[in-house]
Structure formats: C-alpha cells, structure tokens
Amino acid sequence: MNGPAVVAIDGPSGSGKSSVSRGVAERFGYRYLDTGAMYRAVTWCVLDQGLDPGDAAAVARLLPDLRITSGTDPAHPTISVNGQDVSVPIRGADVTACVSDVSAVPAVREAMRAAQRACAEDAASAGTGIVVEGRDIGTDVFPDARVKIYLTADPAVRAARRAAQDADSVHGTSGASATEESLLRRDERDSTRAVSPLRMAEDAHLVDATDLDLAETIAAVAHIVGETP
Ligand code: DC
C-alpha cells in the first residue's frame, strides 16, 4: 500500500456525513474518524475550563495539556479527552454554539491535522483504510486521499435531519427552524474562515443527498469508492 488508503468525506452540517461515513467504512472494513468530534472535544474542554472560546491565545495555550483519543471502530466510535469519555457532552447546544470559533484557531487546526494524519498512518500500519469525515479533509488534511467525496443536501433537508437526530439524543431539539438558522450560521462561519475553510476539492465527487435516503446515499458513495482505483 502506498501510504494510507483514505476516503475523505467533506460537506456542510447535517448532510449526513457521519451516518454515511460509518456505513461506507463498515462496508469496506475500514476504520472511521469523525474529525468534527475532535473539534467539539477541544471546544468542550475550553468551556469546561471556563475559558472564552473567542480568546484564541487562551485556547491555543490549552492544547499541550489535551490528549484527545478517537476510537475508530465505525460500529462504535468514541472520543475522550485525557481519558474522560466526552461522546455525549460534545453534542450539547453549548458546544455546538462555540465550535466554529474554536475550530477557526490556527493552532487548534494544526494540532488536529497532525492527530488526524497520525490516525490514518496507524490504520495504514494495520493494513486497513480509513474513512475520514470533516470540512477540510480532501482539501487540506489529506490532499492526496484516494477518494474524495463532497456530500451535501438542501439546507431545509439538512436542518430537518439534524433536528430529528437531536430529538433522538439526550440533548433534545430546538425545532427545525431554529436548527436551520444555527446550521446556516455555522456553515457560513466554517466556509468563510481564513484557515482551511469548508470548500469542495476540485477532484472531489459531488453527492447530493437531498432526494436520497441513508441506504441510497451509502450505496452511492460506496459505488464511487469501489470504482476508484
Ligand atoms: O461535523 P460537526 O458538525 O460535528 O463539526 C463540528 C464543527 O467542527 C463544525 O462546525 C466545523 C468544525 N470542523 C472543522 O472545522 N473541520 C473539520 N474537519 C471538522 C469539523
């Protein structure tokens, strides 16, 4: 194998990246890395320590003390900070409201990029591929990824899916229209930041899941992965 076999799946919030990425990873026996969860874990820590998420210098100073560990089994992904499982609190509204600020800090991006590359190297050493989902995976973290997918859907569809997902979680939902507003605000921030903004890589395959259900979207992405040498 020439370096890690990475499938990069980028796209805006609520496009179904996590479920689709996990499904595709399971189908190919690959590992799975949720990079959004890593940015959320840093944000959770910033809030837990009582720091101002807008204070880039304070956020950067926190990084050397953080050990973020991602469990990459697609059937049971986990995330912990310094040994503490934070899978549930990172999905809270407080973290969601601040994660765009924290993920725009260059030192945070640098640290996460290094950790994400290490995860792929680890998978490659074990002789397996990895599906990595995020915003800058095909453009910045793995510009030589074997396959790049840009997964999107109409904003109203994305908001409805995210609201349904939230309703099923311990955090609950604030309703479809509030979810759409917050989702669009986050997309705007994630797409316009100076460092590694969300954008489609020139060599990415565009998959629009507006009219596809989960199984159909997984099938569409798996087809591209299977067809790409
Ligand atoms: O996928 P998600 O909604 O859990 O991601 C949370 C936030 O993390 C999102 O608003 C943007 C940021 N993020 C990022 O900047 N780069 C990534 N590769 C993944 C997520």
mmCIF file of C-alpha atoms and ligand atoms in Angstrom:
data_model
loop_
_atom_site.group_PDB
_atom_site.id
_atom_site.type_symbol
_atom_site.label_atom_id
_atom_site.label_comp_id
_atom_site.label_asym_id
_atom_site.label_seq_id
_atom_site.Cartn_x
_atom_site.Cartn_y
_atom_site.Cartn_z
ATOM 1 C CA MET A 1 0.000 0.000 0.000
ATOM 2 C CA ASN A 2 1.316 3.452 -0.922
ATOM 3 C CA GLY A 3 0.580 5.384 2.247
ATOM 4 C CA PRO A 4 -2.781 5.353 3.947
ATOM 5 C CA ALA A 5 -5.906 4.497 1.890
ATOM 6 C CA VAL A 6 -8.022 7.466 2.870
ATOM 7 C CA VAL A 7 -11.610 8.117 1.844
ATOM 8 C CA ALA A 8 -12.241 11.807 2.562
ATOM 9 C CA ILE A 9 -15.862 12.850 3.085
ATOM 10 C CA ASP A 10 -16.442 16.587 3.452
ATOM 11 C CA GLY A 11 -19.568 18.674 3.453
ATOM 12 C CA PRO A 12 -21.732 21.087 5.430
ATOM 13 C CA SER A 13 -23.517 20.363 8.710
ATOM 14 C CA GLY A 14 -26.383 17.912 8.615
ATOM 15 C CA SER A 15 -25.549 16.481 5.207
ATOM 16 C CA GLY A 16 -25.473 13.003 6.765
ATOM 17 C CA LYS A 17 -21.669 12.689 6.735
ATOM 18 C CA SER A 18 -21.426 10.719 9.974
ATOM 19 C CA SER A 19 -24.018 8.047 9.195
ATOM 20 C CA VAL A 20 -22.859 7.747 5.595
ATOM 21 C CA SER A 21 -19.163 7.613 6.547
ATOM 22 C CA ARG A 22 -19.797 4.924 9.151
ATOM 23 C CA GLY A 23 -21.869 2.896 6.696
ATOM 24 C CA VAL A 24 -19.220 3.124 4.000
ATOM 25 C CA ALA A 25 -16.435 2.246 6.459
ATOM 26 C CA GLU A 26 -18.372 -0.818 7.636
ATOM 27 C CA ARG A 27 -18.983 -1.926 4.080
ATOM 28 C CA PHE A 28 -15.262 -1.850 3.222
ATOM 29 C CA GLY A 29 -13.951 -2.983 6.625
ATOM 30 C CA TYR A 30 -12.263 0.400 7.064
ATOM 31 C CA ARG A 31 -11.777 2.459 10.179
ATOM 32 C CA TYR A 32 -13.751 5.682 10.694
ATOM 33 C CA LEU A 33 -12.645 9.061 12.021
ATOM 34 C CA ASP A 34 -15.086 11.847 12.932
ATOM 35 C CA THR A 35 -12.929 14.989 12.873
ATOM 36 C CA GLY A 36 -15.872 17.206 13.882
ATOM 37 C CA ALA A 37 -15.967 15.279 17.165
ATOM 38 C CA MET A 38 -12.305 16.233 17.714
ATOM 39 C CA TYR A 39 -13.066 19.964 17.289
ATOM 40 C CA ARG A 40 -16.076 19.517 19.546
ATOM 41 C CA ALA A 41 -13.869 17.819 22.186
ATOM 42 C CA VAL A 42 -11.466 20.780 22.211
ATOM 43 C CA THR A 43 -14.458 23.127 22.494
ATOM 44 C CA TRP A 44 -15.930 21.102 25.355
ATOM 45 C CA CYS A 45 -12.609 21.431 27.176
ATOM 46 C CA VAL A 46 -12.426 25.187 26.565
ATOM 47 C CA LEU A 47 -15.891 25.592 28.124
ATOM 48 C CA ASP A 48 -15.147 23.108 30.922
ATOM 49 C CA GLN A 49 -12.106 25.166 31.891
ATOM 50 C CA GLY A 50 -14.164 28.360 31.875
ATOM 51 C CA LEU A 51 -12.136 29.867 29.019
ATOM 52 C CA ASP A 52 -13.509 32.331 26.474
ATOM 53 C CA PRO A 53 -13.883 30.433 23.156
ATOM 54 C CA GLY A 54 -13.175 33.695 21.326
ATOM 55 C CA ASP A 55 -9.790 34.097 23.051
ATOM 56 C CA ALA A 56 -7.544 32.376 20.500
ATOM 57 C CA ALA A 57 -4.397 32.731 22.626
ATOM 58 C CA ALA A 58 -6.027 31.112 25.676
ATOM 59 C CA VAL A 59 -7.431 28.309 23.520
ATOM 60 C CA ALA A 60 -4.000 27.683 21.971
ATOM 61 C CA ARG A 61 -2.373 27.554 25.436
ATOM 62 C CA LEU A 62 -4.721 24.744 26.427
ATOM 63 C CA LEU A 63 -3.626 22.443 23.597
ATOM 64 C CA PRO A 64 -0.418 20.927 25.063
ATOM 65 C CA ASP A 65 -2.465 19.616 28.032
ATOM 66 C CA LEU A 66 -5.069 17.909 25.851
ATOM 67 C CA ARG A 67 -4.915 14.269 24.887
ATOM 68 C CA ILE A 68 -7.778 13.627 22.505
ATOM 69 C CA THR A 69 -8.346 9.969 21.690
ATOM 70 C CA SER A 70 -10.659 8.850 18.908
ATOM 71 C CA GLY A 71 -11.965 5.280 18.807
ATOM 72 C CA THR A 72 -12.165 4.449 15.092
ATOM 73 C CA ASP A 73 -14.471 1.402 15.026
ATOM 74 C CA PRO A 74 -17.337 2.562 12.741
ATOM 75 C CA ALA A 75 -19.804 0.419 14.718
ATOM 76 C CA HIS A 76 -18.846 2.137 17.954
ATOM 77 C CA PRO A 77 -16.909 5.413 17.525
ATOM 78 C CA THR A 78 -15.722 7.027 20.758
ATOM 79 C CA ILE A 79 -13.990 10.227 21.785
ATOM 80 C CA SER A 80 -12.232 11.040 25.018
ATOM 81 C CA VAL A 81 -10.236 13.911 26.466
ATOM 82 C CA ASN A 82 -7.458 12.973 28.866
ATOM 83 C CA GLY A 83 -9.138 9.621 29.443
ATOM 84 C CA GLN A 84 -12.644 11.044 30.035
ATOM 85 C CA ASP A 85 -15.374 9.900 27.637
ATOM 86 C CA VAL A 86 -16.975 13.070 26.215
ATOM 87 C CA SER A 87 -19.123 11.472 23.468
ATOM 88 C CA VAL A 88 -22.359 12.806 24.989
ATOM 89 C CA PRO A 89 -21.436 16.337 26.206
ATOM 90 C CA ILE A 90 -19.742 17.285 22.913
ATOM 91 C CA ARG A 91 -23.198 17.168 21.251
ATOM 92 C CA GLY A 92 -24.685 19.751 23.645
ATOM 93 C CA ALA A 93 -26.008 23.109 22.378
ATOM 94 C CA ASP A 94 -23.301 24.995 24.328
ATOM 95 C CA VAL A 95 -20.537 23.176 22.441
ATOM 96 C CA THR A 96 -22.346 23.488 19.102
ATOM 97 C CA ALA A 97 -22.676 27.259 19.602
ATOM 98 C CA CYS A 98 -18.924 27.742 20.165
ATOM 99 C CA VAL A 99 -17.282 25.082 17.991
ATOM 100 C CA SER A 100 -16.918 27.324 14.930
ATOM 101 C CA ASP A 101 -14.949 29.881 16.991
ATOM 102 C CA VAL A 102 -12.631 27.255 18.427
ATOM 103 C CA SER A 103 -12.106 25.429 15.148
ATOM 104 C CA ALA A 104 -11.056 28.687 13.458
ATOM 105 C CA VAL A 105 -7.990 28.984 15.740
ATOM 106 C CA PRO A 106 -4.934 28.107 13.600
ATOM 107 C CA ALA A 107 -3.100 26.290 16.430
ATOM 108 C CA VAL A 108 -6.162 24.101 17.004
ATOM 109 C CA ARG A 109 -6.325 23.190 13.323
ATOM 110 C CA GLU A 110 -2.607 22.402 13.238
ATOM 111 C CA ALA A 111 -2.869 20.097 16.262
ATOM 112 C CA MET A 112 -5.982 18.323 14.953
ATOM 113 C CA ARG A 113 -4.487 17.907 11.470
ATOM 114 C CA ALA A 114 -1.417 16.198 12.953
ATOM 115 C CA ALA A 115 -3.613 13.907 15.078
ATOM 116 C CA GLN A 116 -5.798 13.048 12.060
ATOM 117 C CA ARG A 117 -2.774 12.186 9.924
ATOM 118 C CA ALA A 118 -1.408 10.012 12.740
ATOM 119 C CA CYS A 119 -4.727 8.117 12.834
ATOM 120 C CA ALA A 120 -4.503 7.385 9.108
ATOM 121 C CA GLU A 121 -0.883 6.267 9.444
ATOM 122 C CA ASP A 122 -1.955 3.968 12.222
ATOM 123 C CA ALA A 123 -4.662 2.442 10.038
ATOM 124 C CA ALA A 124 -2.184 2.028 7.186
ATOM 125 C CA SER A 125 0.291 0.272 9.504
ATOM 126 C CA ALA A 126 -2.502 -2.126 10.441
ATOM 127 C CA GLY A 127 -3.131 -2.712 6.718
ATOM 128 C CA THR A 128 -6.558 -1.086 6.666
ATOM 129 C CA GLY A 129 -8.110 2.003 5.099
ATOM 130 C CA ILE A 130 -9.938 4.782 6.883
ATOM 131 C CA VAL A 131 -12.942 6.948 6.119
ATOM 132 C CA VAL A 132 -12.319 10.445 7.464
ATOM 133 C CA GLU A 133 -15.186 12.929 7.621
ATOM 134 C CA GLY A 134 -14.998 16.674 8.172
ATOM 135 C CA ARG A 135 -14.772 20.000 6.375
ATOM 136 C CA ASP A 136 -11.172 20.214 5.133
ATOM 137 C CA ILE A 137 -10.216 16.553 4.782
ATOM 138 C CA GLY A 138 -9.892 16.414 0.990
ATOM 139 C CA THR A 139 -8.569 19.971 0.647
ATOM 140 C CA ASP A 140 -6.108 20.243 3.470
ATOM 141 C CA VAL A 141 -5.580 17.234 5.725
ATOM 142 C CA PHE A 142 -5.340 14.578 3.001
ATOM 143 C CA PRO A 143 -4.970 16.369 -0.346
ATOM 144 C CA ASP A 144 -3.796 13.014 -1.801
ATOM 145 C CA ALA A 145 -6.731 10.990 -0.436
ATOM 146 C CA ARG A 146 -7.564 8.004 -2.645
ATOM 147 C CA VAL A 147 -11.214 9.082 -2.896
ATOM 148 C CA LYS A 148 -12.766 12.471 -2.125
ATOM 149 C CA ILE A 149 -16.496 12.937 -1.667
ATOM 150 C CA TYR A 150 -18.323 16.215 -1.134
ATOM 151 C CA LEU A 151 -21.643 15.318 0.449
ATOM 152 C CA THR A 152 -24.371 17.930 0.547
ATOM 153 C CA ALA A 153 -28.161 18.381 0.579
ATOM 154 C CA ASP A 154 -30.612 21.301 0.541
ATOM 155 C CA PRO A 155 -30.418 23.368 3.755
ATOM 156 C CA ALA A 156 -34.032 22.667 4.756
ATOM 157 C CA VAL A 157 -33.463 18.919 4.354
ATOM 158 C CA ARG A 158 -30.217 19.108 6.344
ATOM 159 C CA ALA A 159 -31.920 21.065 9.137
ATOM 160 C CA ALA A 160 -34.823 18.603 9.313
ATOM 161 C CA ARG A 161 -32.429 15.659 9.523
ATOM 162 C CA ARG A 162 -30.291 17.333 12.195
ATOM 163 C CA ALA A 163 -33.422 18.258 14.234
ATOM 164 C CA ALA A 164 -34.645 14.652 14.054
ATOM 165 C CA GLN A 165 -31.204 13.443 15.140
ATOM 166 C CA ASP A 166 -31.189 15.899 18.065
ATOM 167 C CA ALA A 167 -34.699 14.859 19.097
ATOM 168 C CA ASP A 168 -33.392 11.302 19.460
ATOM 169 C CA SER A 169 -30.475 12.404 21.647
ATOM 170 C CA VAL A 170 -30.355 13.234 25.358
ATOM 171 C CA HIS A 171 -29.960 16.920 24.455
ATOM 172 C CA GLY A 172 -33.288 17.236 22.601
ATOM 173 C CA THR A 173 -34.057 19.571 19.698
ATOM 174 C CA SER A 174 -34.846 23.264 19.477
ATOM 175 C CA GLY A 175 -37.068 22.649 16.423
ATOM 176 C CA ALA A 176 -36.463 22.605 12.676
ATOM 177 C CA SER A 177 -36.419 26.356 12.042
ATOM 178 C CA ALA A 178 -34.061 27.174 14.946
ATOM 179 C CA THR A 179 -31.876 24.254 13.857
ATOM 180 C CA GLU A 180 -31.798 25.573 10.275
ATOM 181 C CA GLU A 181 -30.805 29.029 11.461
ATOM 182 C CA SER A 182 -27.974 27.716 13.659
ATOM 183 C CA LEU A 183 -26.819 25.313 10.956
ATOM 184 C CA LEU A 184 -26.649 28.047 8.302
ATOM 185 C CA ARG A 185 -24.791 30.358 10.683
ATOM 186 C CA ARG A 186 -22.238 27.628 11.376
ATOM 187 C CA ASP A 187 -21.851 26.804 7.661
ATOM 188 C CA GLU A 188 -21.281 30.491 6.911
ATOM 189 C CA ARG A 189 -18.572 30.706 9.585
ATOM 190 C CA ASP A 190 -16.968 27.387 8.589
ATOM 191 C CA SER A 191 -16.905 28.389 4.899
ATOM 192 C CA THR A 192 -15.520 31.893 5.327
ATOM 193 C CA ARG A 193 -12.799 31.417 7.964
ATOM 194 C CA ALA A 194 -9.225 32.222 6.956
ATOM 195 C CA VAL A 195 -7.717 28.816 7.731
ATOM 196 C CA SER A 196 -8.905 25.669 5.907
ATOM 197 C CA PRO A 197 -12.465 26.801 5.145
ATOM 198 C CA LEU A 198 -15.123 24.326 4.060
ATOM 199 C CA ARG A 199 -14.995 24.038 0.273
ATOM 200 C CA MET A 200 -15.240 21.284 -2.266
ATOM 201 C CA ALA A 201 -11.890 19.950 -3.505
ATOM 202 C CA GLU A 202 -11.513 20.232 -7.289
ATOM 203 C CA ASP A 203 -11.085 16.478 -7.595
ATOM 204 C CA ALA A 204 -13.951 15.552 -5.236
ATOM 205 C CA HIS A 205 -17.069 13.672 -6.339
ATOM 206 C CA LEU A 206 -20.208 15.656 -5.551
ATOM 207 C CA VAL A 207 -23.005 13.625 -3.939
ATOM 208 C CA ASP A 208 -26.279 15.495 -3.390
ATOM 209 C CA ALA A 209 -28.355 13.565 -0.853
ATOM 210 C CA THR A 210 -31.431 15.833 -0.967
ATOM 211 C CA ASP A 211 -33.581 13.105 -2.518
ATOM 212 C CA LEU A 212 -31.704 10.064 -1.207
ATOM 213 C CA ASP A 213 -32.318 8.161 1.998
ATOM 214 C CA LEU A 214 -29.416 6.889 4.105
ATOM 215 C CA ALA A 215 -29.136 3.487 2.408
ATOM 216 C CA GLU A 216 -29.196 5.104 -1.043
ATOM 217 C CA THR A 217 -26.549 7.641 -0.052
ATOM 218 C CA ILE A 218 -24.281 4.932 1.368
ATOM 219 C CA ALA A 219 -24.757 2.942 -1.834
ATOM 220 C CA ALA A 220 -23.907 5.992 -3.996
ATOM 221 C CA VAL A 221 -20.731 6.748 -2.040
ATOM 222 C CA ALA A 222 -19.710 3.071 -1.824
ATOM 223 C CA HIS A 223 -20.130 2.814 -5.579
ATOM 224 C CA ILE A 224 -17.687 5.714 -6.103
ATOM 225 C CA VAL A 225 -15.232 4.210 -3.604
ATOM 226 C CA GLY A 226 -15.463 0.800 -5.286
ATOM 227 C CA GLU A 227 -14.956 2.303 -8.752
ATOM 228 C CA THR A 228 -11.941 4.446 -7.802
ATOM 229 C CA PRO A 229 -8.624 2.636 -8.246
HETATM 230 O O1 DC B 1 -19.359 17.736 11.849
HETATM 231 P P1 DC B 1 -19.696 18.526 13.112
HETATM 232 O O2 DC B 1 -20.947 19.342 12.981
HETATM 233 O O3 DC B 1 -19.679 17.692 14.338
HETATM 234 O O4 DC B 1 -18.483 19.567 13.240
HETATM 235 C C1 DC B 1 -18.439 20.487 14.287
HETATM 236 C C2 DC B 1 -17.691 21.742 13.867
HETATM 237 O O5 DC B 1 -16.306 21.433 13.726
HETATM 238 C C3 DC B 1 -18.127 22.378 12.558
HETATM 239 O O6 DC B 1 -18.961 23.495 12.789
HETATM 240 C C4 DC B 1 -16.846 22.827 11.908
HETATM 241 C C5 DC B 1 -15.750 22.149 12.663
HETATM 242 N N1 DC B 1 -14.965 21.244 11.836
HETATM 243 C C6 DC B 1 -13.906 21.758 11.169
HETATM 244 O O7 DC B 1 -13.666 22.954 11.240
HETATM 245 N N2 DC B 1 -13.091 20.940 10.439
HETATM 246 C C7 DC B 1 -13.350 19.639 10.342
HETATM 247 N N3 DC B 1 -12.523 18.851 9.623
HETATM 248 C C8 DC B 1 -14.465 19.091 11.009
HETATM 249 C C9 DC B 1 -15.279 19.926 11.733
#
